[in-house]
Amino acid sequence: MGRSARTRDQLLAALAQAGYTPGAGDLAALVDLLGDSVDPPAPLDLVLRALDRAAAAAAPVLLARLAQPEPSPHLVRALGRVARAGATAARAPLLALVGDVGAPVRLRREAVIALGKLGGDDARAALLARWDAGADLDPAERRALVEALGKLGGADAAARLATLDDGADAELRRRRQRAELMISRDDQRAQPSRVDLARPLPRPWPLVVRCRLGLEELLAEELRTLGVREVRAATGEVRVEAAPALLPAAQARLGLVTGLLVPLPMGDLPAAIAAALAAPATVAALRALTDGPLRWRLAFAGGGHRRGVVWQTAQAVRAAAPVLVNDPTESAWEVVVDPDAGRLLLTPKGWDDPRFGYRVGDVPAASHPTIAAALARLSQPRADDVVWDPFCGSGTELIERARLGPAARLVGTDLDPRALAIAAGNAAAAGPDVAARITWSEGDACVLAPDGVTCILSNPPLGRRIRGDAAALLARFVTHAATVLAPGGRLTWVSPAPERIGAAARAAGLHLEHSLLADLGGYQAALERWRR
């Protein structure tokens, strides 16, 4: 015996459940909701999402309802969505509806929109045929056709758009410009873009190297060791006054991202961005570093999409410098807009960053490699060091220490044999010179005592990789660490509770030499160096 049909209220309650997938008995009632005349109406997005989850079964129900008198345009929208979700039976009716001049304009318009999203040569052919047959197209349908052809692309679509007279229809003009932009972008995707940061810039250029909050001075120090001159630490970044190339700064292991700094003029934001980006000096810098099309995408320092600004900017840039191709998915450069700071930051996306390619495996709550690199630098490495990481996890700290310079021995231990296997794999990926210098073994950090340790280097579990009180464990460990370290040895690590654990360290005979608060990805902890 089948389940009784749900009432409207029961169906609305089911739609509100995140995991709701309609059964066959619910489909007719769900489709009824698409033409719902009850006030308030059913939430359209929830109905469409539910039908997507039962796409193959929903298609015939939608088609049957479309054949009845005065069908709702929402039925066609739903048909397009279930077609994209895999209901192959929905495709042919959509193609037919586009060419049905006797169908209501609202239905045909929804079919045009659906085919633009669905894609395919048959969809493009159907839309072009409707364009060619419709000299007296309804304005709303013409706008939908323009937008759909922009999504589908192709030379035939571009030719139709080029001959379109948009007259006084400002919305049609806006959609045509956007469609032409999309087609131009898609046409160039066959050509790869690659960024080569080793090439010289046309002239010395100001740079910004972004980093985790708290690491600015350490990053500035690293940049100086890399030969980068005129560096100045600021909040969350280091600024380089004038660099002849990007690569030296981009090689800094404490840096998150490195980019070209471009001043942003005052005024209307899309126009200001376009003026800065399309300036001859900016284009010349991008051209010098890029093989292939100069593809770019827009982002905002404060987050968010701001689609209106993006499209207006893309159109203005295309008009001012057609060589710059706006492409949000295949971009070689990301243009980060910071109106408050009055600047653009042009960061390479089409660059294969080699710094942390060794991270072929990971463990939960593992160190970000820039934090590991910061710890290695903070440890004041010496060539005669015996370095122990008692909570080695995926091995990032020891690998970064090995990359920073020579050491007598590097020892990694952990309670989890799976973590040790991952660490060994990462070390192997870092190269034979790194892998051969590190030994890995299983053991308890509060019990083990490797011989001759002069430096303990670790980002210990901060409550997420262990059960119980992390601070209590680390307080016990720091007492043990004081007995393991050779006289003058250093403990360089991340402490989640500096006051509580620091008291235990002092009681064990350690004294604090350096401490800085750093952002570890949404929370702060102290990077510390203690000495015995």
mmCIF file with all atom_site columns, C-alpha atoms in Angstrom, residues 184-185 293-297 318 321-328:
data_model
loop_
_atom_site.group_PDB
_atom_site.id
_atom_site.type_symbol
_atom_site.label_atom_id
_atom_site.label_alt_id
_atom_site.label_comp_id
_atom_site.label_asym_id
_atom_site.label_entity_id
_atom_site.label_seq_id
_atom_site.pdbx_PDB_ins_code
_atom_site.Cartn_x
_atom_site.Cartn_y
_atom_site.Cartn_z
_atom_site.occupancy
_atom_site.B_iso_or_equiv
_atom_site.pdbx_formal_charge
_atom_site.auth_seq_id
_atom_site.auth_comp_id
_atom_site.auth_asym_id
_atom_site.auth_atom_id
_atom_site.pdbx_PDB_model_num
ATOM 1  C CA . SER A 1 184 ? 36.159 36.655 -26.591 1.00 0.00 ? 184 SER A CA 1
ATOM 2  C CA . ARG A 1 185 ? 37.372 35.101 -23.351 1.00 0.00 ? 185 ARG A CA 1
ATOM 3  C CA . PRO A 1 293 ? 47.091 35.601 -23.327 1.00 0.00 ? 293 PRO A CA 1
ATOM 4  C CA . LEU A 1 294 ? 47.065 38.062 -20.421 1.00 0.00 ? 294 LEU A CA 1
ATOM 5  C CA . ARG A 1 295 ? 44.153 36.503 -18.555 1.00 0.00 ? 295 ARG A CA 1
ATOM 6  C CA . TRP A 1 296 ? 43.078 38.121 -15.308 1.00 0.00 ? 296 TRP A CA 1
ATOM 7  C CA . ARG A 1 297 ? 40.382 37.866 -12.687 1.00 0.00 ? 297 ARG A CA 1
ATOM 8  C CA . ARG A 1 318 ? 38.427 45.432 -22.638 1.00 0.00 ? 318 ARG A CA 1
ATOM 9  C CA . ALA A 1 321 ? 43.325 47.427 -23.360 1.00 0.00 ? 321 ALA A CA 1
ATOM 10 C CA . PRO A 1 322 ? 41.879 44.530 -25.406 1.00 0.00 ? 322 PRO A CA 1
ATOM 11 C CA . VAL A 1 323 ? 45.063 42.528 -24.783 1.00 0.00 ? 323 VAL A CA 1
ATOM 12 C CA . LEU A 1 324 ? 43.855 42.005 -21.189 1.00 0.00 ? 324 LEU A CA 1
ATOM 13 C CA . VAL A 1 325 ? 41.346 39.139 -21.139 1.00 0.00 ? 325 VAL A CA 1
ATOM 14 C CA . ASN A 1 326 ? 38.997 38.834 -18.181 1.00 0.00 ? 326 ASN A CA 1
ATOM 15 C CA . ASP A 1 327 ? 38.716 35.128 -17.352 1.00 0.00 ? 327 ASP A CA 1
ATOM 16 C CA . PRO A 1 328 ? 37.653 34.115 -13.825 1.00 0.00 ? 328 PRO A CA 1
#
